[in-house]
Amino acid sequence: MMFLPNLLMWAASGLAAMWKLVQLVRVPRDNWLRIVVVCTVMVFLALSAQLMVGAAGSSEVFPGQSPKLIQNVILTLFFALLIVLLQSAVSPVAKPKHGWIEVAIALLTCLALISTFASIDSDVGAVNYEDAGQTPGLLAFYALGNLYMSYATARGAHLAWTASDHTRSRARLSLRLASAGLAVNCIGTHIPRVVSTSGRLLLGIDPIPGTETWTTPILAIGIIAFFVGIGYPGGRTLVVKIRLWFEARRDYRKLRPLWSALSSQFPEIALFPPVHPLREMLHFRSMRFRYYRRIIECRDGLVSLSPYIADLGDDKTIIRQAELVRDAIVRRSEGRGPVSEASVIAAPAVSGMEADVQELLALACAWRKFSDRVGNSAV
């Protein structure tokens, strides 16, 4: 029953780890990003160990259910690094000893967890929290682990929220989402588990019944919220990049009819050789570069064609300009000479790259009406 929440937590941590690794490849010298990558990878390894514990036959591969111990040790070290990182963000001039104190607390907790885990009777089968029951060794193990997690998530949530007050808007939302996720884990999972395991261990009763059932889904919600917070800035950037890619691809194809006609007259303007439209549809990489290159080539082609373009006169509509471009291409194809010194076609009303692009796109759309008449190979 707990497999689905565990799988969701593992998937969220895996996506976050992969995304941060991709960012690190692009910016390998970012020391802060290195720490974040280490943290996310540690959580992914910890949750991978948790899935191993629940896997069928894991007791034969991992005697004594050691992945559960590995998971808790890794998570403890992860939170120590996270707290040190957040402390540095909140107080950059804080004394280094504060970081060492957090590391020392984490190491002592790890030693206590290892000692407690080693004392568990070897006859005990499953060691998940849901299977702790009244087993003293397991109860002590989970009481210690959740006690540290209660401290770490509470402190991490406070530091993340405090750090958000010192950052710009996008990072502020990211840190507050992460803080909310840690707070959910602290209040909804770790504190109830501390109370429950301590009561069973010391008093023989469970003060908060059912924690083995309802705390795991809450833990999954908190972890997913935490990783959404971590990944929000990068995810938002990715969404913007995807949107710009699709826009560039759409306009790249819109410019093809005009570009094909101009490049057939002036092959020297084309950086890439013309290809069949179906093959062009398979161009996925460097789309924005190809798009802006096509814009430049269209403008260069119009400049080269301008001596063959008749005077615009009073009618400067985009349809009229497309007709004049058509006539100029026919004139040059038939070997007739220039008719003017230069004519400016698709001139933007205001300066700027965007205005120039919009004029060229409008001209390209109008050109479609006349492309067949000049033997253009566009689609």
Short mmCIF file of C-alpha atoms in Angstrom, two decimals:
data_model
loop_
_atom_site.label_atom_id
_atom_site.label_comp_id
_atom_site.label_asym_id
_atom_site.label_seq_id
_atom_site.Cartn_x
_atom_site.Cartn_y
_atom_site.Cartn_z
CA MET A 1 0.00 0.00 0.00
CA MET A 2 2.93 2.29 0.68
CA PHE A 3 4.66 1.44 -2.59
CA LEU A 4 2.95 4.18 -4.64
CA PRO A 5 3.89 7.09 -2.28
CA ASN A 6 7.44 5.73 -2.09
CA LEU A 7 7.59 5.48 -5.87
CA LEU A 8 6.33 9.06 -6.26
CA MET A 9 8.99 10.33 -3.83
CA TRP A 10 11.68 8.37 -5.67
CA ALA A 11 10.54 9.67 -9.08
CA ALA A 12 10.45 13.29 -7.86
CA SER A 13 13.96 13.01 -6.42
CA GLY A 14 15.22 11.34 -9.60
CA LEU A 15 13.86 14.09 -11.84
CA ALA A 16 15.33 16.76 -9.56
CA ALA A 17 18.73 15.04 -9.50
CA MET A 18 18.83 14.69 -13.30
CA TRP A 19 17.80 18.31 -13.83
CA LYS A 20 20.48 19.60 -11.44
CA LEU A 21 23.11 17.38 -13.05
CA VAL A 22 22.21 18.84 -16.45
CA GLN A 23 22.59 22.34 -15.00
CA LEU A 24 25.96 21.39 -13.48
CA VAL A 25 27.22 20.16 -16.86
CA ARG A 26 26.40 23.58 -18.30
CA VAL A 27 27.89 25.51 -15.35
CA PRO A 28 30.56 23.17 -13.91
CA ARG A 29 32.31 25.84 -11.83
CA ASP A 30 29.27 26.90 -9.79
CA ASN A 31 30.18 25.81 -6.26
CA TRP A 32 26.70 26.40 -4.87
CA LEU A 33 25.17 24.31 -7.64
CA ARG A 34 27.63 21.50 -6.82
CA ILE A 35 26.33 21.39 -3.26
CA VAL A 36 22.72 21.33 -4.47
CA VAL A 37 23.57 18.49 -6.87
CA VAL A 38 25.19 16.51 -4.07
CA CYS A 39 22.10 17.04 -1.90
CA THR A 40 19.62 15.96 -4.57
CA VAL A 41 21.69 12.92 -5.52
CA MET A 42 21.92 11.91 -1.87
CA VAL A 43 18.14 12.06 -1.50
CA PHE A 44 17.73 10.03 -4.68
CA LEU A 45 20.12 7.36 -3.36
CA ALA A 46 18.33 7.32 -0.01
CA LEU A 47 14.92 6.86 -1.60
CA SER A 48 16.36 4.23 -3.95
CA ALA A 49 17.49 2.33 -0.86
CA GLN A 50 13.97 2.67 0.54
CA LEU A 51 12.51 1.08 -2.59
CA MET A 52 15.02 -1.77 -2.29
CA VAL A 53 13.81 -2.49 1.22
CA GLY A 54 10.25 -2.90 0.00
CA ALA A 55 11.22 -4.95 -3.05
CA ALA A 56 10.33 -8.61 -3.07
CA GLY A 57 13.29 -10.83 -2.14
CA SER A 58 15.40 -7.92 -0.91
CA SER A 59 16.15 -9.73 2.36
CA GLU A 60 18.09 -12.33 0.37
CA VAL A 61 20.13 -9.73 -1.53
CA PHE A 62 20.62 -7.38 1.42
CA PRO A 63 20.97 -9.35 4.65
CA GLY A 64 19.56 -7.56 7.67
CA GLN A 65 17.71 -5.08 5.41
CA SER A 66 20.81 -2.85 5.35
CA PRO A 67 19.34 -0.47 2.69
CA LYS A 68 17.03 0.95 5.36
CA LEU A 69 20.06 1.90 7.46
CA ILE A 70 21.81 3.31 4.40
CA GLN A 71 18.72 5.37 3.58
CA ASN A 72 18.55 6.95 7.03
CA VAL A 73 22.29 7.66 7.19
CA ILE A 74 22.26 9.33 3.76
CA LEU A 75 19.19 11.41 4.63
CA THR A 76 20.84 12.54 7.87
CA LEU A 77 23.96 13.69 6.04
CA PHE A 78 21.81 15.32 3.36
CA PHE A 79 19.97 17.46 5.89
CA ALA A 80 23.25 18.47 7.50
CA LEU A 81 24.50 19.74 4.13
CA LEU A 82 21.16 21.40 3.42
CA ILE A 83 21.18 23.28 6.73
CA VAL A 84 24.78 24.41 6.20
CA LEU A 85 23.88 25.62 2.69
CA LEU A 86 20.83 27.53 3.93
CA GLN A 87 22.80 29.02 6.82
CA SER A 88 25.34 30.34 4.34
CA ALA A 89 22.54 31.86 2.25
CA VAL A 90 20.93 33.53 5.27
CA SER A 91 24.17 34.69 6.95
CA PRO A 92 27.11 34.70 4.49
CA VAL A 93 29.43 36.02 7.23
CA ALA A 94 28.35 33.41 9.80
CA LYS A 95 31.15 31.69 11.66
CA PRO A 96 32.33 28.40 10.09
CA LYS A 97 31.93 26.61 13.42
CA HIS A 98 28.14 26.74 13.01
CA GLY A 99 28.46 24.49 9.99
CA TRP A 100 30.72 22.08 11.84
CA ILE A 101 28.19 21.88 14.66
CA GLU A 102 25.53 20.73 12.21
CA VAL A 103 27.90 18.16 10.74
CA ALA A 104 28.81 16.91 14.23
CA ILE A 105 25.12 16.53 15.17
CA ALA A 106 24.51 14.58 11.97
CA LEU A 107 27.51 12.29 12.53
CA LEU A 108 26.46 11.57 16.11
CA THR A 109 22.98 10.76 14.86
CA CYS A 110 24.44 8.42 12.25
CA LEU A 111 26.49 6.60 14.89
CA ALA A 112 23.40 6.25 17.09
CA LEU A 113 21.38 4.91 14.16
CA ILE A 114 24.07 2.38 13.26
CA SER A 115 24.37 1.20 16.86
CA THR A 116 20.62 0.89 17.27
CA PHE A 117 20.22 -0.90 13.95
CA ALA A 118 22.96 -3.36 14.89
CA SER A 119 21.09 -4.23 18.09
CA ILE A 120 17.95 -5.30 16.24
CA ASP A 121 17.30 -9.01 16.53
CA SER A 122 18.42 -10.82 13.38
CA ASP A 123 15.15 -12.77 13.40
CA VAL A 124 13.22 -9.59 12.64
CA GLY A 125 12.12 -9.72 9.01
CA ALA A 126 10.87 -6.46 7.53
CA VAL A 127 12.31 -3.26 8.99
CA ASN A 128 10.02 -0.67 7.43
CA TYR A 129 8.37 1.83 9.74
CA GLU A 130 5.03 0.17 9.03
CA ASP A 131 6.43 -3.10 10.46
CA ALA A 132 7.92 -1.67 13.66
CA GLY A 133 4.97 -2.74 15.83
CA GLN A 134 6.23 -3.24 19.39
CA THR A 135 9.78 -4.34 18.47
CA PRO A 136 12.07 -2.35 20.84
CA GLY A 137 15.07 -2.17 18.51
CA LEU A 138 13.03 -0.92 15.55
CA LEU A 139 11.13 1.54 17.70
CA ALA A 140 14.38 3.00 19.06
CA PHE A 141 15.83 3.19 15.53
CA TYR A 142 12.83 5.09 14.17
CA ALA A 143 12.50 7.27 17.26
CA LEU A 144 16.11 8.45 16.84
CA GLY A 145 15.81 8.90 13.10
CA ASN A 146 12.55 10.84 13.25
CA LEU A 147 13.78 12.94 16.17
CA TYR A 148 16.68 14.18 14.07
CA MET A 149 14.42 14.60 11.04
CA SER A 150 12.01 16.68 13.13
CA TYR A 151 14.86 18.99 14.08
CA ALA A 152 16.36 19.09 10.58
CA THR A 153 13.11 19.73 8.70
CA ALA A 154 11.99 22.38 11.19
CA ARG A 155 15.34 24.18 11.01
CA GLY A 156 15.53 23.76 7.25
CA ALA A 157 12.02 25.16 6.79
CA HIS A 158 12.84 28.19 8.96
CA LEU A 159 16.13 28.87 7.17
CA ALA A 160 14.60 28.44 3.71
CA TRP A 161 11.79 30.87 4.52
CA THR A 162 14.27 33.36 5.99
CA ALA A 163 16.52 33.05 2.93
CA SER A 164 13.54 33.76 0.68
CA ASP A 165 13.25 37.24 2.19
CA HIS A 166 16.73 38.07 0.86
CA THR A 167 16.29 36.90 -2.72
CA ARG A 168 14.57 38.00 -5.92
CA SER A 169 11.00 37.01 -6.71
CA ARG A 170 11.63 33.79 -8.68
CA ALA A 171 14.04 32.36 -6.12
CA ARG A 172 11.77 33.58 -3.32
CA LEU A 173 8.88 31.43 -4.52
CA SER A 174 11.26 28.49 -4.98
CA LEU A 175 12.56 28.72 -1.42
CA ARG A 176 9.09 29.15 0.05
CA LEU A 177 7.81 26.07 -1.75
CA ALA A 178 10.79 24.10 -0.43
CA SER A 179 10.17 25.52 3.05
CA ALA A 180 6.51 24.50 2.90
CA GLY A 181 7.48 20.97 1.87
CA LEU A 182 9.88 20.65 4.81
CA ALA A 183 7.25 22.02 7.20
CA VAL A 184 4.71 19.48 5.96
CA ASN A 185 7.20 16.67 6.57
CA CYS A 186 8.04 17.97 10.03
CA ILE A 187 4.49 18.51 11.28
CA GLY A 188 2.72 15.79 9.34
CA THR A 189 5.23 12.95 9.51
CA HIS A 190 8.30 13.20 11.72
CA ILE A 191 6.81 14.70 14.89
CA PRO A 192 3.85 12.26 14.92
CA ARG A 193 6.27 9.36 14.39
CA VAL A 194 8.51 10.52 17.25
CA VAL A 195 5.51 10.70 19.57
CA SER A 196 4.19 7.34 18.38
CA THR A 197 7.47 5.40 18.61
CA SER A 198 8.44 6.99 21.93
CA GLY A 199 5.06 6.12 23.44
CA ARG A 200 5.27 2.51 22.30
CA LEU A 201 8.88 2.20 23.43
CA LEU A 202 8.56 3.83 26.87
CA LEU A 203 4.91 3.39 27.82
CA GLY A 204 3.80 0.42 25.75
CA ILE A 205 0.97 2.39 24.16
CA ASP A 206 0.62 4.30 20.92
CA PRO A 207 -0.42 7.92 21.63
CA ILE A 208 -1.04 8.60 17.92
CA PRO A 209 -2.53 5.49 16.31
CA GLY A 210 -2.15 4.75 12.63
CA THR A 211 1.07 6.68 11.93
CA GLU A 212 2.32 3.70 9.93
CA THR A 213 -0.56 4.34 7.49
CA TRP A 214 -1.23 8.05 7.09
CA THR A 215 2.23 9.60 7.62
CA THR A 216 3.81 8.11 4.47
CA PRO A 217 1.43 9.83 2.00
CA ILE A 218 1.99 13.11 3.86
CA LEU A 219 5.75 12.52 3.61
CA ALA A 220 5.37 12.00 -0.15
CA ILE A 221 3.44 15.27 -0.48
CA GLY A 222 6.12 17.16 1.47
CA ILE A 223 9.01 15.69 -0.50
CA ILE A 224 7.34 16.42 -3.84
CA ALA A 225 6.65 20.01 -2.73
CA PHE A 226 10.28 20.34 -1.64
CA PHE A 227 11.63 19.16 -4.99
CA VAL A 228 9.12 21.28 -6.90
CA GLY A 229 10.53 24.24 -4.99
CA ILE A 230 14.10 23.27 -5.82
CA GLY A 231 13.30 22.71 -9.48
CA TYR A 232 10.93 25.65 -10.00
CA PRO A 233 13.47 28.22 -11.34
CA GLY A 234 15.00 25.71 -13.72
CA GLY A 235 11.60 24.34 -14.70
CA ARG A 236 10.28 27.81 -15.42
CA THR A 237 13.32 28.53 -17.59
CA LEU A 238 12.82 25.24 -19.41
CA VAL A 239 9.16 26.07 -20.15
CA VAL A 240 10.19 29.45 -21.58
CA LYS A 241 12.88 27.81 -23.73
CA ILE A 242 10.40 25.25 -25.06
CA ARG A 243 7.89 27.98 -25.91
CA LEU A 244 10.55 30.02 -27.73
CA TRP A 245 11.70 26.91 -29.60
CA PHE A 246 8.19 26.22 -30.91
CA GLU A 247 7.72 29.87 -31.88
CA ALA A 248 11.06 29.89 -33.72
CA ARG A 249 10.18 26.66 -35.54
CA ARG A 250 6.77 28.01 -36.56
CA ASP A 251 8.19 31.28 -37.95
CA TYR A 252 11.13 29.43 -39.52
CA ARG A 253 8.66 27.47 -41.64
CA LYS A 254 6.62 30.58 -42.44
CA LEU A 255 9.72 32.23 -43.92
CA ARG A 256 10.59 29.25 -46.12
CA PRO A 257 8.63 30.25 -49.28
CA LEU A 258 10.18 33.74 -49.40
CA TRP A 259 13.61 32.44 -48.40
CA SER A 260 13.49 29.71 -51.09
CA ALA A 261 12.71 32.23 -53.81
CA LEU A 262 15.46 34.61 -52.71
CA SER A 263 18.12 31.95 -52.15
CA SER A 264 17.43 30.45 -55.57
CA GLN A 265 18.30 33.85 -57.07
CA PHE A 266 21.21 34.54 -54.70
CA PRO A 267 22.68 31.22 -53.49
CA GLU A 268 25.54 33.02 -51.74
CA ILE A 269 23.21 34.34 -49.00
CA ALA A 270 22.45 30.84 -47.66
CA LEU A 271 24.65 29.45 -44.92
CA PHE A 272 22.96 26.05 -45.11
CA PRO A 273 22.20 24.44 -48.47
CA PRO A 274 18.49 24.17 -49.39
CA VAL A 275 16.88 20.86 -48.48
CA HIS A 276 13.52 19.26 -49.17
CA PRO A 277 10.69 20.53 -46.94
CA LEU A 278 10.19 17.05 -45.45
CA ARG A 279 13.84 16.87 -44.48
CA GLU A 280 13.65 20.38 -43.07
CA MET A 281 10.88 19.21 -40.74
CA LEU A 282 13.47 16.95 -39.09
CA HIS A 283 15.61 19.91 -38.04
CA PHE A 284 15.35 20.08 -34.25
CA ARG A 285 18.73 21.26 -33.02
CA SER A 286 19.89 24.89 -33.08
CA MET A 287 16.41 25.96 -34.12
CA ARG A 288 16.71 29.54 -32.88
CA PHE A 289 20.05 29.92 -34.64
CA ARG A 290 18.57 28.59 -37.88
CA TYR A 291 15.56 30.89 -37.45
CA TYR A 292 17.59 34.07 -36.98
CA ARG A 293 19.93 33.00 -39.75
CA ARG A 294 16.94 32.68 -42.12
CA ILE A 295 15.75 36.16 -41.13
CA ILE A 296 19.18 37.59 -41.97
CA GLU A 297 19.28 35.71 -45.27
CA CYS A 298 15.81 36.95 -46.25
CA ARG A 299 16.85 40.52 -45.56
CA ASP A 300 20.14 40.04 -47.47
CA GLY A 301 18.22 38.57 -50.39
CA LEU A 302 15.83 41.53 -50.49
CA VAL A 303 18.78 43.93 -50.45
CA SER A 304 20.40 42.07 -53.35
CA LEU A 305 17.09 42.04 -55.24
CA SER A 306 16.30 45.71 -54.57
CA PRO A 307 17.77 47.07 -57.89
CA TYR A 308 15.23 44.91 -59.75
CA ILE A 309 12.27 46.11 -57.66
CA ALA A 310 10.15 48.86 -59.17
CA ASP A 311 9.28 51.95 -57.19
CA LEU A 312 6.60 51.35 -54.56
CA GLY A 313 4.71 54.53 -55.34
CA ASP A 314 1.84 55.41 -53.05
CA ASP A 315 0.65 51.85 -52.49
CA LYS A 316 2.95 50.47 -49.80
CA THR A 317 0.73 47.66 -48.56
CA ILE A 318 2.40 44.34 -47.86
CA ILE A 319 0.41 42.69 -50.69
CA ARG A 320 1.76 45.29 -53.16
CA GLN A 321 5.30 44.75 -51.89
CA ALA A 322 4.96 40.99 -52.38
CA GLU A 323 3.81 41.61 -55.96
CA LEU A 324 6.83 43.83 -56.61
CA VAL A 325 9.17 41.16 -55.19
CA ARG A 326 7.51 38.61 -57.50
CA ASP A 327 7.95 40.89 -60.50
CA ALA A 328 11.59 41.58 -59.59
CA ILE A 329 12.39 37.86 -59.38
CA VAL A 330 10.73 37.26 -62.75
CA ARG A 331 12.62 40.21 -64.24
CA ARG A 332 15.98 38.94 -62.96
CA SER A 333 15.21 35.33 -64.00
CA GLU A 334 14.53 36.51 -67.55
CA GLY A 335 17.88 38.31 -67.65
CA ARG A 336 16.50 41.83 -67.78
CA GLY A 337 18.48 44.63 -66.17
CA PRO A 338 17.87 46.60 -62.97
CA VAL A 339 15.10 49.19 -62.94
CA SER A 340 16.19 51.32 -59.98
CA GLU A 341 19.14 52.04 -57.74
CA ALA A 342 17.55 50.49 -54.66
CA SER A 343 14.11 49.95 -53.17
CA VAL A 344 13.43 49.25 -49.53
CA ILE A 345 11.01 46.36 -49.08
CA ALA A 346 9.31 45.34 -45.81
CA ALA A 347 10.76 48.32 -44.00
CA PRO A 348 9.80 48.27 -40.28
CA ALA A 349 7.93 51.28 -38.95
CA VAL A 350 10.14 51.38 -35.85
CA SER A 351 13.70 50.34 -35.20
CA GLY A 352 14.45 47.03 -33.58
CA MET A 353 14.91 43.38 -34.43
CA GLU A 354 11.35 42.39 -33.50
CA ALA A 355 9.79 44.98 -35.80
CA ASP A 356 12.00 43.83 -38.69
CA VAL A 357 11.04 40.19 -38.04
CA GLN A 358 7.33 40.98 -38.06
CA GLU A 359 7.61 42.82 -41.39
CA LEU A 360 9.47 39.89 -42.94
CA LEU A 361 6.88 37.43 -41.63
CA ALA A 362 4.08 39.53 -43.07
CA LEU A 363 5.87 39.67 -46.42
CA ALA A 364 6.45 35.91 -46.33
CA CYS A 365 2.74 35.28 -45.71
CA ALA A 366 1.79 37.57 -48.61
CA TRP A 367 4.39 35.89 -50.80
CA ARG A 368 2.58 32.55 -50.52
CA LYS A 369 -0.11 33.93 -52.81
CA PHE A 370 2.38 34.40 -55.62
CA SER A 371 4.96 31.68 -55.01
CA ASP A 372 3.57 29.22 -57.53
CA ARG A 373 3.73 31.81 -60.28
CA VAL A 374 7.51 32.15 -59.90
CA GLY A 375 8.23 28.45 -59.57
CA ASN A 376 8.89 28.53 -55.85
CA SER A 377 9.32 25.13 -54.20
CA ALA A 378 7.81 26.07 -50.88
CA VAL A 379 5.16 24.09 -49.03
#
